[in-house]
Every structure is written in structure tokens, then in C-alpha cells.
Coordinates of C-alpha atoms in Angstrom, one line a residue:
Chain A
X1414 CA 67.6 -15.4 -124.1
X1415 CA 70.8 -13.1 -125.0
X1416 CA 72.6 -15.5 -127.4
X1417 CA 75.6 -12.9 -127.6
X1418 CA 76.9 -11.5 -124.4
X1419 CA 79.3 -8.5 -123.7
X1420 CA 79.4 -8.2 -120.2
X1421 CA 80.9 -5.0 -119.4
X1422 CA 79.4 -1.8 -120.3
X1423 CA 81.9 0.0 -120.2
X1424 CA 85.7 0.3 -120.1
X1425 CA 88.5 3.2 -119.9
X1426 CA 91.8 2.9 -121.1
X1427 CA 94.9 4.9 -121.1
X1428 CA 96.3 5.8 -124.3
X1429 CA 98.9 3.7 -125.7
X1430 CA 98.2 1.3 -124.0
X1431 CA 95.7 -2.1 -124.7
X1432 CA 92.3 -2.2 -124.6
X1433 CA 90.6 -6.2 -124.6
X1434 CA 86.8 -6.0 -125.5
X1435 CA 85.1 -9.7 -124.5
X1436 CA 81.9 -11.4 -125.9
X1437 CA 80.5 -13.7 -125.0
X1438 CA 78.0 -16.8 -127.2
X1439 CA 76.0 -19.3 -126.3
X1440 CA 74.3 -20.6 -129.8
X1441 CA 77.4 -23.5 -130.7
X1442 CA 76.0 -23.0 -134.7
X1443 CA 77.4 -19.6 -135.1
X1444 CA 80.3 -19.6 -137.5
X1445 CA 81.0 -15.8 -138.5
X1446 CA 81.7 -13.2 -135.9
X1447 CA 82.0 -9.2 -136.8
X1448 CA 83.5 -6.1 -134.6
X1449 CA 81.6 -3.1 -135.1
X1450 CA 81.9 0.4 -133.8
X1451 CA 79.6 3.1 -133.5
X1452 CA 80.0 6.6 -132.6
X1453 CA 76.7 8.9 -131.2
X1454 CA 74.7 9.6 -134.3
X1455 CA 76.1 7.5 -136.7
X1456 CA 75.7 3.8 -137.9
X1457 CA 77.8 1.1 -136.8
X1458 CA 81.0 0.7 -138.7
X1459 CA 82.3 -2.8 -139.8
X1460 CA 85.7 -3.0 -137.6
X1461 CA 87.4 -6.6 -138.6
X1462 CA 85.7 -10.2 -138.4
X1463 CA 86.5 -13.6 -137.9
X1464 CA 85.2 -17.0 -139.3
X1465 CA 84.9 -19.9 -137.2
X1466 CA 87.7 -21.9 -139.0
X1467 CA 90.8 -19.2 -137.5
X1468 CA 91.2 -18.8 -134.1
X1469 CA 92.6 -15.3 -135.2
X1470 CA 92.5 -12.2 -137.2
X1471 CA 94.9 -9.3 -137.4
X1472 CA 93.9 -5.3 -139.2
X1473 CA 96.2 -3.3 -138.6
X1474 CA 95.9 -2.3 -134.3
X1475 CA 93.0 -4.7 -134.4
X1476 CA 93.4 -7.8 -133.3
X1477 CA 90.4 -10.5 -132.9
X1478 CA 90.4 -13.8 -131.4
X1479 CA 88.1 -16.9 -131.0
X1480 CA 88.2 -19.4 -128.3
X1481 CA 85.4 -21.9 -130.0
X1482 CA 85.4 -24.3 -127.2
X1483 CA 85.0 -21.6 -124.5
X1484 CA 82.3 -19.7 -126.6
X1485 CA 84.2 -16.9 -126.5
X1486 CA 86.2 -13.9 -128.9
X1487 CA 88.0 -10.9 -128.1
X1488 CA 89.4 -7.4 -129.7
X1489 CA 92.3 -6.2 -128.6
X1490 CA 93.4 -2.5 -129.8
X1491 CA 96.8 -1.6 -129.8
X1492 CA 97.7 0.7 -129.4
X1493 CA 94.7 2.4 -128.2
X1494 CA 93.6 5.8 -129.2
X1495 CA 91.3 8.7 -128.2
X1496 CA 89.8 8.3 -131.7
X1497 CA 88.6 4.9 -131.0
X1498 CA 86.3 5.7 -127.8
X1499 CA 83.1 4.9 -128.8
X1500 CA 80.7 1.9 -128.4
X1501 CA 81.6 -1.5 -130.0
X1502 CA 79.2 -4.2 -130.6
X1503 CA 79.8 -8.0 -131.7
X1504 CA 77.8 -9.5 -133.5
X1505 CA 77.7 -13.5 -134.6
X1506 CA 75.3 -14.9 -137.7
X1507 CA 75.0 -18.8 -138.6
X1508 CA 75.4 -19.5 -142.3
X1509 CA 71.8 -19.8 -142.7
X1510 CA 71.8 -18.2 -146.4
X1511 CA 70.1 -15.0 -144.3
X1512 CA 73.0 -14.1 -142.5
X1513 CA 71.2 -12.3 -140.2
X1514 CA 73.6 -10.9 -137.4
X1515 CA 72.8 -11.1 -133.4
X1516 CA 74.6 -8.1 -131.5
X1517 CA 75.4 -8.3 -128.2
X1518 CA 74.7 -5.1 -125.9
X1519 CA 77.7 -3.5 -126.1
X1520 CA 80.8 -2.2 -124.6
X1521 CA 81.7 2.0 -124.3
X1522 CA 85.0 2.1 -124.6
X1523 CA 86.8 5.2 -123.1
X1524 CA 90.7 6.1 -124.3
X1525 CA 91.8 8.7 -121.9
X1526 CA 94.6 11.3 -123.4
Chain B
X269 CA 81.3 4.3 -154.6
X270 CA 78.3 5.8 -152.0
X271 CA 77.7 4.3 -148.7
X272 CA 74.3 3.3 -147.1
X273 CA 72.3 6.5 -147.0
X274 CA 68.8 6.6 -144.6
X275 CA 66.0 9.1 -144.3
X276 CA 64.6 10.3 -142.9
X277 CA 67.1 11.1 -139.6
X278 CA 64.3 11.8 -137.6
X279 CA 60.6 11.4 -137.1
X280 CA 58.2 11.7 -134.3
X281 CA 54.7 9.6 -134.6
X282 CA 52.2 9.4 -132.6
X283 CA 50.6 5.6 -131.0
X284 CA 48.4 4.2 -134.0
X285 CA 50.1 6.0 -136.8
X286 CA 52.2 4.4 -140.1
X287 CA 55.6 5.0 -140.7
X288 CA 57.7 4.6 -143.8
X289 CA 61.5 4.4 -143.3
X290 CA 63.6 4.7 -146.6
X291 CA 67.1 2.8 -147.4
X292 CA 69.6 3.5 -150.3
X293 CA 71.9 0.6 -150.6
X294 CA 75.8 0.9 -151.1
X295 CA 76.6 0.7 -154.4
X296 CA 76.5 -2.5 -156.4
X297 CA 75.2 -4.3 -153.2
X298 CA 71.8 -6.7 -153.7
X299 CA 70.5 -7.2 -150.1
X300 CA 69.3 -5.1 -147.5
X301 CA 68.9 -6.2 -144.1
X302 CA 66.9 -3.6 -141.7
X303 CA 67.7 -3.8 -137.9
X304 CA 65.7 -2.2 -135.0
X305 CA 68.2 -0.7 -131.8
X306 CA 66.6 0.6 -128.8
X307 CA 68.1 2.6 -126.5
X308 CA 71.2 0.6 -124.6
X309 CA 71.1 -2.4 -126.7
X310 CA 72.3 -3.7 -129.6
X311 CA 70.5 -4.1 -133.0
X312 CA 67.9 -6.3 -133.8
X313 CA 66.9 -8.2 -137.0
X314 CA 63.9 -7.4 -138.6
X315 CA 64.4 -8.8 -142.0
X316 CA 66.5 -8.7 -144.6
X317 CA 65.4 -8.7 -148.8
X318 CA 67.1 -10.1 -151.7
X319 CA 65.7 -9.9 -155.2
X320 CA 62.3 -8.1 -153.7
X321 CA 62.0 -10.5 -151.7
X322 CA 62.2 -11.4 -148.2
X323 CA 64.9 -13.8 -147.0
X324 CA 64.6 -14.1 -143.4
X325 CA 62.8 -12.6 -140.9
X326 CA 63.1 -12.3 -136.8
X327 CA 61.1 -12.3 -134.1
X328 CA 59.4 -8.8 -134.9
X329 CA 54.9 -9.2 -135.7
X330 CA 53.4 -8.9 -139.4
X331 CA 53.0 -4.9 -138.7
X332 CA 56.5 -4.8 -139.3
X333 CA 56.6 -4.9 -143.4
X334 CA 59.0 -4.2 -145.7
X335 CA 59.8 -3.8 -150.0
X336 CA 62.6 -3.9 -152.0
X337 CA 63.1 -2.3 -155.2
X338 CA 65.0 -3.1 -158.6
X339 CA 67.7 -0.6 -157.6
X340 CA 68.2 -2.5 -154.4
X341 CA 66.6 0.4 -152.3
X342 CA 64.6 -0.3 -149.9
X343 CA 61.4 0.6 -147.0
X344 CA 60.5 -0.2 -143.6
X345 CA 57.1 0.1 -143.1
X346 CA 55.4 -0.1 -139.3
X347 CA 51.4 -0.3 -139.2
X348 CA 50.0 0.6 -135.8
X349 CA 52.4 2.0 -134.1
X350 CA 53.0 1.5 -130.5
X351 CA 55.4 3.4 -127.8
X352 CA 57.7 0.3 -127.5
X353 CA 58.2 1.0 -131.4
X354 CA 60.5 4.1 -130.7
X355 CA 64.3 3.3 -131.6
X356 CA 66.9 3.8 -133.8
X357 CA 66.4 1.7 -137.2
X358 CA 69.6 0.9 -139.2
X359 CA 69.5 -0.4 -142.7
X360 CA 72.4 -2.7 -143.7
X361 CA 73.3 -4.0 -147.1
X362 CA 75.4 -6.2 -148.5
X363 CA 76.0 -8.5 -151.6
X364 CA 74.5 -11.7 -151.5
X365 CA 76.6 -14.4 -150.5
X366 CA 78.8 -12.0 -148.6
X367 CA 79.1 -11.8 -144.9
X368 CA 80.0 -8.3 -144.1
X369 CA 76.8 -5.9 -143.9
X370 CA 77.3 -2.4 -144.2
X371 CA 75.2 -0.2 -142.3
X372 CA 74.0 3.5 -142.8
X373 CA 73.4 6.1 -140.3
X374 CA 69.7 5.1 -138.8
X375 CA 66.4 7.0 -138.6
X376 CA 65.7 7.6 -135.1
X377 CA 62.3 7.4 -134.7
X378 CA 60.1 8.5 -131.4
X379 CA 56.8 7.1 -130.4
X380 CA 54.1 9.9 -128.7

């Protein structure tokens, strides 16, 4: 049972413009939820998270939001850049003391030049 | 301030063997978590330590082990290996009480 779902593989985006990453949850006790990005041969790198008491976080181009009732969160890059192509995963932990993290499949994103 | 360091990057077993994965934490962070990717999905818990000892644990059997240290470092040890076994294994730490983990770079490592 995938608890955290990104449905789309993969995604190209011109640069400049906006690129939307979805995900996707199904476990209603999750309360944290984290952006990572990982390039080929390198561990995931923490991007920007959100805590289930916003329905939004801002860094800079990166922009998450949460949609608790629909299960849902985004992360929208503006604008995008050829330096963020890689694969991003989100991930979602309960505040069981462990906070373990479950990662959804993730989503290549492609920024063409 | 050093990041999460792994090694080693790459190891090649054969079905039945041990393996010993190592961790170095970032500095001043308590708690390790270890996390098991195979190819084209996302991590998986193992476990994760705290004070040498364990503090949670997935769904992964009791040939999956682990230790923590007193300097926080830490090992991932896998008894029996089988072909399924062969993945990319990230160690994460963090401080205790915080939510962001910080991982390092993985040991990739491939089942015969």
C-alpha cells in the first residue's frame, strides 16, 4: 500500500517558466511533509518542508503547498532552471517520536534551456 | 560543519554473504536513520538510532541489524544476503527532536 503517491514520472519544463510537482497521501496522521532532490550519484538533498498547521511555505523559487482535506501538496519552482533537473521525492512522517519519513516514487524533472 | 559522509560507495556481494555499511553523521547531530532505495523508487525506512539505540524500525526482517556509536556514527549490517537486497542505502541524521533529516551520498550495493 503506497501511502505517498507522485503520480507522474516525469516532467519537462521550459526554462523560466513554472514547474508544479504533485504528491499525493493517503495516511490522514501525517503531519510534516519534506521536498527533496536528488541528482544521479548523490543523496537526496533537503529542498523546503511544510507542517500540517500552514497550508504554505515559501524559499526563495520554492514554493510548497498543502491541501489537507484533499490529501494533497505541491512544489512549484519559479522560475525554473536547468540546474534543478533532477529527481524530487516527497516524503511525509507522523510525529511518532521516530520520525521516520515515507517517500513517494518520485518525479524527474526536466528544465529544457 | 561536515555533512553526512558513507562508505563504502560501492560493493558487490555475493547471495549468502554479510555486509557492513558505515555512516558518519553531520556534525553535532544524535540520530541516524538508514533508508534502503531500490532502483525507481523512493527510500525506505529501515531504522533509525538514538543514544545506541534503536528507535523505530520498518517493515525490513531481523537480518537487517544495525549499531550506533558514542560519536553518533553509525553501521548497517545485512546477514544472509539475498539478490532482492541489491540497492542504494542512504544514511540520514538529524538531531533529535528535529524533523529535517539530512542524508549523505549512499553505498550502492549489488547482489551476485
Amino acid at each position: 500500500d503506497q501511502q505517498v503517491k507522485q503520480n507522474s514520472p516525469s516532467l519537462s519544463v521550459q526554462e523560466g517558466r513554472i514547474s508544479i510537482l504533485n504528491c499525493d497521501y493517503t495516511n490522514s496522521m501525517f503531519d510534516y511533509f519534506l521536498w527533496y532532490k536528488k541528482y544521479p550519484a548523490e543523496g537526496p538533498t533537503f529542498l523546503i518542508s511544510i507542517s500540517s498547521i500552514k497550508d504554505k511555505n515559501e524559499d526563495g523559487r520554492f514554493t510548497v503547498f498543502l491541501n489537507k482535506s484533499a490529501k494533497h501538496l505541491s512544489l512549484h519552482i519559479v522560475p525554473s532552471q536547468p540546474g534543478d533537473s533532477a529527481v524530487y521525492f516527497c516524503a511525509a512522517s507522523a510525529a511518532s517520536g521516530t520520525y521516520k519519513y515515507i517517500f513517494g516514487t518520485g518525479t524527474r524533472l526536466k528544465v529544457l534551456a | 560543519e561536515t555533512g553526512v559522509t558513507q562508505s563504502p560507495t560501492h560493493l558487490i556481494k555475493t547471495r549468502g554473504q554479510q555486509v557492513t555499511l558505515r555512516c558518519s553523521s553531520q556534525s553535532g547531530h544524535n540520530t541516524v536513520s538508514w533508508y534502503q532505495q531500490a532502483l525507481g523508487q523512493g527510500p525506505q525506512f529501515i531504522f533509525q538510532y538514538y543514544r545506541e539505540e534503536e528507535n523505530g524500525r520498518g517493515n525490513f526482517p531481523p537480518r537487517f541489524s544495525g549499531l550506533q556509536f558514542p560519536n553518533y556514527s553509525s553501521e548497517l549490517n545485512v546477514n544472509a544476503l539475498e539478490l532482492d537486497d541489491s540497492a542504494l542505502y542512504l544514511c540520514a541524521s538529524s538531531l533529535k527532536g528535529a524533523e529535517t533529516q539530512y542524508f549523505g551520498p549512499g553505498t550502492r550495493l549489488l547482489v551476485l
